[in-house]
Tab-separated table of C-alpha atoms in Angstrom:
chain	number	residue	atom	x	y	z
A	1	MET	CA	4.930	20.287	-11.994
A	2	LEU	CA	1.824	19.036	-13.761
A	3	ARG	CA	1.310	20.489	-17.217
A	4	SER	CA	-2.461	20.029	-16.962
A	5	SER	CA	-4.972	19.363	-14.201
A	6	LEU	CA	-5.925	15.776	-13.437
A	7	GLY	CA	-9.226	14.325	-12.283
A	8	VAL	CA	-9.323	11.982	-9.281
A	9	LEU	CA	-11.891	9.269	-9.984
A	10	THR	CA	-11.371	7.221	-6.834
A	11	THR	CA	-8.729	6.188	-4.291
A	12	ALA	CA	-8.036	3.123	-2.137
A	13	THR	CA	-5.546	1.995	0.505
A	14	ALA	CA	-4.503	-1.357	1.978
A	15	THR	CA	-2.249	-2.001	4.979
A	16	HIS	CA	-1.075	-5.203	6.629
A	17	GLY	CA	0.830	-5.846	9.832
A	18	THR	CA	1.444	-2.178	10.670
A	19	GLY	CA	-0.429	-2.236	13.995
A	20	ARG	CA	-2.614	0.641	12.875
A	21	ASP	CA	-6.375	0.819	12.527
A	22	GLY	CA	-7.551	-0.585	9.220
A	23	ASP	CA	-4.957	-3.363	8.882
A	24	ILE	CA	-6.270	-6.314	6.880
A	25	PRO	CA	-5.204	-9.961	6.665
A	26	LEU	CA	-2.809	-10.415	3.783
A	27	PRO	CA	-4.958	-11.130	0.700
A	28	ARG	CA	-4.316	-14.483	-0.986
A	29	LEU	CA	-2.953	-14.006	-4.490
A	30	PRO	CA	-2.360	-17.176	-6.527
A	31	GLY	CA	1.273	-17.571	-7.535
A	32	PHE	CA	2.618	-15.012	-5.044
A	33	VAL	CA	4.146	-16.171	-1.758
A	34	GLU	CA	5.873	-14.900	1.376
A	35	SER	CA	5.766	-11.170	0.574
A	36	ALA	CA	3.072	-8.522	1.151
A	37	PHE	CA	4.160	-6.464	-1.870
A	38	SER	CA	2.066	-7.943	-4.668
A	39	PRO	CA	-1.051	-8.837	-2.612
A	40	LEU	CA	-1.330	-5.303	-1.215
A	41	ALA	CA	-0.658	-3.665	-4.584
A	42	TYR	CA	-3.347	-5.845	-6.127
A	43	GLU	CA	-5.837	-5.175	-3.335
A	44	ALA	CA	-5.553	-1.390	-3.572
A	45	ALA	CA	-5.828	-1.555	-7.371
A	46	ARG	CA	-8.770	-3.964	-7.183
A	47	GLN	CA	-10.752	-1.600	-4.984
A	48	CYS	CA	-10.313	1.261	-7.457
A	49	LEU	CA	-11.232	-0.813	-10.493
A	50	ALA	CA	-14.240	-2.359	-8.752
A	51	GLU	CA	-15.600	1.056	-7.795
A	52	ARG	CA	-14.981	2.694	-11.184
A	53	PRO	CA	-14.812	-0.094	-13.814
A	54	GLY	CA	-14.627	2.161	-16.870
A	55	GLU	CA	-13.021	1.168	-20.166
A	56	ARG	CA	-10.133	-1.129	-19.220
A	57	SER	CA	-8.696	-1.122	-22.757
A	58	ARG	CA	-8.118	2.625	-22.348
A	59	THR	CA	-6.594	2.329	-18.856
A	60	ALA	CA	-2.853	2.562	-18.181
A	61	VAL	CA	-1.121	1.540	-14.939
A	62	ALA	CA	1.931	2.930	-13.121
A	63	LEU	CA	3.354	1.381	-9.943
A	64	ALA	CA	5.951	3.192	-7.812
A	65	SER	CA	8.266	1.970	-5.055
A	66	THR	CA	11.842	2.712	-4.150
A	67	ALA	CA	13.301	-0.794	-4.087
A	68	GLY	CA	10.423	-2.981	-5.257
A	69	ASP	CA	9.641	-6.269	-3.521
A	70	THR	CA	12.510	-6.235	-1.046
A	71	THR	CA	11.008	-9.105	0.973
A	72	THR	CA	11.238	-11.437	-2.010
A	73	ALA	CA	14.705	-10.206	-2.992
A	74	ASP	CA	15.974	-10.675	0.568
A	75	LEU	CA	14.472	-14.141	0.882
A	76	ALA	CA	15.802	-15.290	-2.492
A	77	SER	CA	19.339	-14.106	-1.737
A	78	ARG	CA	19.312	-15.737	1.700
A	79	ARG	CA	18.257	-19.056	0.152
A	80	MET	CA	20.993	-18.780	-2.450
A	81	VAL	CA	23.866	-18.075	-0.031
A	82	SER	CA	22.678	-20.861	2.280
A	83	GLY	CA	22.784	-23.353	-0.601
A	84	ARG	CA	19.047	-24.087	-0.568
A	85	VAL	CA	17.098	-24.942	-3.719
A	86	HIS	CA	15.794	-21.817	-5.417
A	87	ASN	CA	12.010	-21.364	-5.425
A	88	PRO	CA	10.881	-20.469	-8.986
A	89	LEU	CA	7.956	-18.459	-7.584
A	90	LEU	CA	10.442	-16.077	-6.008
A	91	PHE	CA	12.113	-15.515	-9.362
A	92	MET	CA	8.741	-14.748	-10.993
A	93	GLN	CA	7.483	-12.318	-8.364
A	94	ALA	CA	10.807	-10.534	-7.820
A	95	THR	CA	9.897	-7.772	-10.289
A	96	PRO	CA	6.916	-5.425	-9.722
A	97	ASN	CA	5.808	-6.066	-13.302
A	98	SER	CA	4.654	-9.523	-12.212
A	99	VAL	CA	1.699	-8.219	-10.232
A	100	LEU	CA	0.891	-5.762	-13.022
A	101	GLY	CA	0.644	-8.685	-15.422
A	102	TYR	CA	-1.672	-10.499	-13.029
A	103	LEU	CA	-3.771	-7.354	-12.661
A	104	SER	CA	-4.059	-6.901	-16.420
A	105	ARG	CA	-5.234	-10.479	-16.880
A	106	GLU	CA	-7.817	-10.318	-14.095
A	107	PHE	CA	-9.303	-6.990	-15.183
A	108	GLY	CA	-8.687	-7.043	-18.911
A	109	ILE	CA	-6.399	-3.999	-18.861
A	110	THR	CA	-4.573	-3.596	-22.157
A	111	GLY	CA	-3.146	-0.107	-21.720
A	112	GLN	CA	0.504	0.683	-21.047
A	113	MET	CA	2.053	-0.471	-17.751
A	114	PHE	CA	5.098	0.950	-15.977
A	115	SER	CA	7.046	0.290	-12.782
A	116	LEU	CA	8.851	3.301	-11.322
A	117	SER	CA	11.682	3.412	-8.804
A	118	THR	CA	12.306	6.787	-7.199
A	119	LEU	CA	14.031	8.405	-4.233
A	120	ASP	CA	11.709	11.385	-4.624
A	121	ASP	CA	8.102	11.615	-3.492
A	122	PRO	CA	6.196	8.701	-5.131
A	123	LEU	CA	2.981	10.741	-5.410
A	124	THR	CA	4.726	13.476	-7.388
A	125	GLU	CA	6.318	10.915	-9.708
A	126	LEU	CA	3.036	9.057	-10.244
A	127	LEU	CA	1.054	12.215	-10.963
A	128	SER	CA	3.695	13.340	-13.455
A	129	MET	CA	3.603	9.954	-15.170
A	130	ALA	CA	-0.207	10.043	-15.304
A	131	ASP	CA	-0.109	13.540	-16.774
A	132	LEU	CA	2.221	12.280	-19.517
A	133	LEU	CA	0.266	9.089	-20.227
A	134	LEU	CA	-3.013	10.979	-20.547
A	135	GLU	CA	-1.530	12.908	-23.460
A	136	ASP	CA	-1.990	9.677	-25.426
A	137	PRO	CA	-5.381	9.879	-27.216
A	138	GLU	CA	-5.851	6.147	-26.603
A	139	VAL	CA	-5.622	6.517	-22.802
A	140	ASP	CA	-8.528	7.872	-20.742
A	141	ARG	CA	-7.491	6.732	-17.268
A	142	VAL	CA	-4.325	5.949	-15.342
A	143	LEU	CA	-4.267	3.719	-12.271
A	144	ALA	CA	-1.382	4.898	-10.065
A	145	VAL	CA	-0.216	2.589	-7.255
A	146	GLY	CA	2.423	3.060	-4.557
A	147	VAL	CA	3.778	0.287	-2.315
A	148	GLU	CA	6.032	0.364	0.740
A	149	LEU	CA	7.315	-2.588	2.778
A	150	GLY	CA	8.885	-3.051	6.177
A	151	GLY	CA	12.184	-4.842	6.263
A	152	SER	CA	15.225	-6.294	7.928
A	153	GLU	CA	18.603	-4.896	8.924
A	154	ARG	CA	19.787	-5.590	5.381
A	155	LEU	CA	17.023	-3.352	4.004
A	156	ALA	CA	17.946	-0.650	6.503
A	157	ALA	CA	21.510	-0.790	5.160
A	158	VAL	CA	20.197	-0.385	1.604
A	159	TYR	CA	18.165	2.670	2.570
A	160	GLU	CA	21.170	4.174	4.329
A	161	GLU	CA	23.185	3.729	1.142
A	162	LEU	CA	20.395	5.217	-0.984
A	163	ALA	CA	20.054	8.174	1.356
A	164	ASP	CA	23.740	8.971	0.742
A	165	GLY	CA	24.374	9.914	4.337
A	166	ARG	CA	21.481	12.371	4.556
A	167	GLY	CA	20.043	10.709	7.624
A	168	HIS	CA	16.890	9.185	6.113
A	169	PRO	CA	15.986	6.014	8.074
A	170	ALA	CA	14.516	2.803	6.710
A	171	PRO	CA	10.726	2.312	6.930
A	172	ALA	CA	9.615	2.145	10.566
A	173	LEU	CA	7.547	-0.972	9.920
A	174	PRO	CA	7.755	-4.603	11.069
A	175	ALA	CA	9.542	-6.883	8.629
A	176	ASP	CA	6.343	-8.531	7.379
A	177	ALA	CA	4.299	-5.309	7.185
A	178	GLY	CA	3.332	-3.380	4.105
A	179	LEU	CA	1.277	-0.483	2.798
A	180	ALA	CA	-0.249	0.237	-0.591
A	181	ALA	CA	-2.326	3.084	-1.963
A	182	ALA	CA	-3.926	3.533	-5.358
A	183	VAL	CA	-5.542	6.451	-7.173
A	184	LEU	CA	-7.469	6.254	-10.435
A	185	LEU	CA	-6.869	9.362	-12.513
A	186	GLY	CA	-8.289	10.937	-15.652
A	187	ARG	CA	-8.752	14.433	-16.976
A	188	PRO	CA	-11.178	16.824	-15.210
A	189	GLY	CA	-14.771	16.541	-16.363
A	190	ASN	CA	-16.411	13.326	-17.508
A	191	GLY	CA	-17.643	12.549	-14.011
A	192	THR	CA	-14.409	13.190	-12.096
A	193	PRO	CA	-15.578	14.407	-8.665
A	194	VAL	CA	-12.230	15.904	-7.587
A	195	SER	CA	-9.558	17.647	-9.640
A	196	ILE	CA	-5.897	18.085	-8.754
A	197	ARG	CA	-3.397	20.602	-10.092
A	198	SER	CA	0.068	21.807	-9.218
A	199	ALA	CA	0.270	24.584	-6.653
A	200	GLU	CA	3.059	26.749	-5.325
A	201	ALA	CA	4.811	24.943	-2.476
A	202	TYR	CA	4.333	27.964	-0.231
A	203	GLU	CA	0.893	28.991	-1.451
A	204	ASN	CA	-1.067	30.524	1.432
A	205	GLU	CA	-3.846	28.334	2.787
A	206	PRO	CA	-7.397	29.719	2.580
A	207	GLU	CA	-9.481	29.864	5.704
A	208	ASN	CA	-10.535	26.518	7.176
A	209	ASP	CA	-14.250	27.245	6.729
A	210	SER	CA	-13.799	26.845	2.973
A	211	GLY	CA	-12.805	23.228	3.493
A	212	THR	CA	-9.178	23.863	2.715
A	213	GLY	CA	-6.075	22.961	4.678
A	214	THR	CA	-3.395	20.386	5.022
A	215	GLY	CA	-5.617	18.233	7.204
A	216	THR	CA	-4.581	15.071	8.996
A	217	GLY	CA	-3.631	12.007	6.984
A	218	THR	CA	-3.201	8.331	7.772
A	219	GLY	CA	-0.505	5.817	6.956
A	220	THR	CA	3.219	6.185	7.553
A	221	GLY	CA	5.422	9.216	8.041
A	222	THR	CA	4.737	12.119	10.352
A	223	GLY	CA	0.944	11.765	10.281
A	224	THR	CA	0.506	15.517	9.990
A	225	GLY	CA	-1.043	15.434	6.535
A	226	THR	CA	1.720	17.596	5.086
A	227	GLY	CA	3.190	14.696	3.149
A	228	THR	CA	6.614	15.205	4.770
A	229	ARG	CA	8.590	12.049	4.079
A	230	ALA	CA	10.796	10.385	6.662
A	231	HIS	CA	12.722	8.215	4.193
A	232	PRO	CA	13.046	7.514	0.467
A	233	GLY	CA	9.961	5.796	-0.904
A	234	ASP	CA	7.637	6.881	1.911
A	235	ILE	CA	4.124	6.754	0.432
A	236	GLN	CA	2.538	8.966	3.112
A	237	SER	CA	1.559	11.553	0.515
A	238	LEU	CA	-0.534	8.932	-1.302
A	239	PHE	CA	-2.375	8.192	1.938
A	240	ASP	CA	-2.841	11.935	2.455
A	241	LEU	CA	-4.305	12.214	-1.040
A	242	ALA	CA	-6.723	9.351	-0.367
A	243	ALA	CA	-7.834	10.932	2.918
A	244	ALA	CA	-8.284	14.356	1.308
A	245	HIS	CA	-10.243	12.828	-1.578
A	246	GLN	CA	-12.667	11.123	0.794
A	247	ARG	CA	-13.170	14.310	2.810
A	248	LEU	CA	-13.790	16.410	-0.291
A	249	LEU	CA	-16.395	13.912	-1.500
A	250	GLN	CA	-18.265	14.416	1.750
A	251	GLU	CA	-17.701	18.105	2.460
A	252	GLY	CA	-16.695	19.737	-0.819
A	253	GLY	CA	-14.262	22.637	-0.901
A	254	SER	CA	-10.542	22.278	-1.587
A	255	HIS	CA	-7.409	20.931	0.050
A	256	LEU	CA	-3.743	21.925	-0.264
A	257	LEU	CA	-1.531	18.846	-0.209
A	258	VAL	CA	2.142	19.578	0.511
A	259	THR	CA	4.539	16.739	-0.218
A	260	GLY	CA	7.457	18.105	1.799
A	261	SER	CA	9.600	21.105	2.588
A	262	ARG	CA	10.516	22.951	-0.629
A	263	ALA	CA	8.787	20.152	-2.559
A	264	PRO	CA	5.862	20.144	-4.996
A	265	ALA	CA	2.396	20.903	-3.659
A	266	PHE	CA	-0.978	20.079	-5.151
A	267	LEU	CA	-4.405	21.664	-4.829
A	268	LEU	CA	-7.405	19.335	-4.791
A	269	THR	CA	-10.821	20.831	-5.549
A	270	ALA	CA	-14.233	19.153	-5.417
A	271	ASP	CA	-16.656	19.433	-8.330
A	272	THR	CA	-20.070	19.466	-6.632
A	273	GLU	CA	-22.052	18.158	-9.609
A	274	ALA	CA	-19.557	15.444	-10.509
A	275	LYS	CA	-19.266	14.557	-6.814
A	276	THR	CA	-22.981	13.732	-6.686
A	277	ASP	CA	-22.748	11.632	-9.864
A	278	ALA	CA	-19.747	9.700	-8.510
A	279	ARG	CA	-21.492	9.020	-5.199
A	280	ASN	CA	-24.562	7.702	-7.042
A	281	GLU	CA	-22.353	5.460	-9.195
A	282	THR	CA	-20.598	4.112	-6.113
A	283	GLU	CA	-23.913	3.333	-4.424
A	284	THR	CA	-25.109	1.566	-7.583
A	285	HIS	CA	-22.060	-0.716	-7.642
A	286	ALA	CA	-22.460	-1.365	-3.911
A	287	HIS	CA	-25.999	-2.657	-4.448
A	288	GLN	CA	-25.125	-4.894	-7.381
């Protein structure tokens, strides 16, 4: 549960190789090879920071995934057991902190940076971390990023072990596919067009004409917009948040985002005045 409301400044998503609408070619990221993990994380983060530059010295970053860059880990271990020479780039990029370091250098971010691994809903974990980080008087914004990769039979075996026999499958994605979503958060006010707060998991939905409802999201998972996760590390709820944020910017109102059965829920509400200011700022950056 969030102790205080958060403000959603902007959101972004990036997908590669999923076969869905919106897939992009894998962005080239100097020093990172073979895997979609770091390029997609960087691309989603880049979009947020380009749209809302802000004060980078007062920006913190949190990145969440269940098992990190499994493509790199799998490739490195296969090379090792086959007796091939180890690629030093694989050693460097094996930890999620590598792309965070690259991001901080490119954008001049000097705030705290964290990598989270969780079997629970990544959105819930990231929002909780942002809520905590924003208690620091030297932090005004938190960039929260979630990444999910497809994988091999070996990855499926890892997920089965992590699920502890509860029947959660591995990501239903091709081996070279990946998804990333980012949300830039602050406290409500100060030009934040949408706020988000904890809600009761079974809070009744208002009528649809108020702009409220679970809606339909994009990305992985069930696609129902409820945020129900099919496996550990599923970042569907982050995609649902991004979709809800975009709709609220256009239509106003509110949106109840449910992350799963008997799981945390969040209520997003549009601030009409701040929404107009944010749209004007976005258009200004688009014309520069």
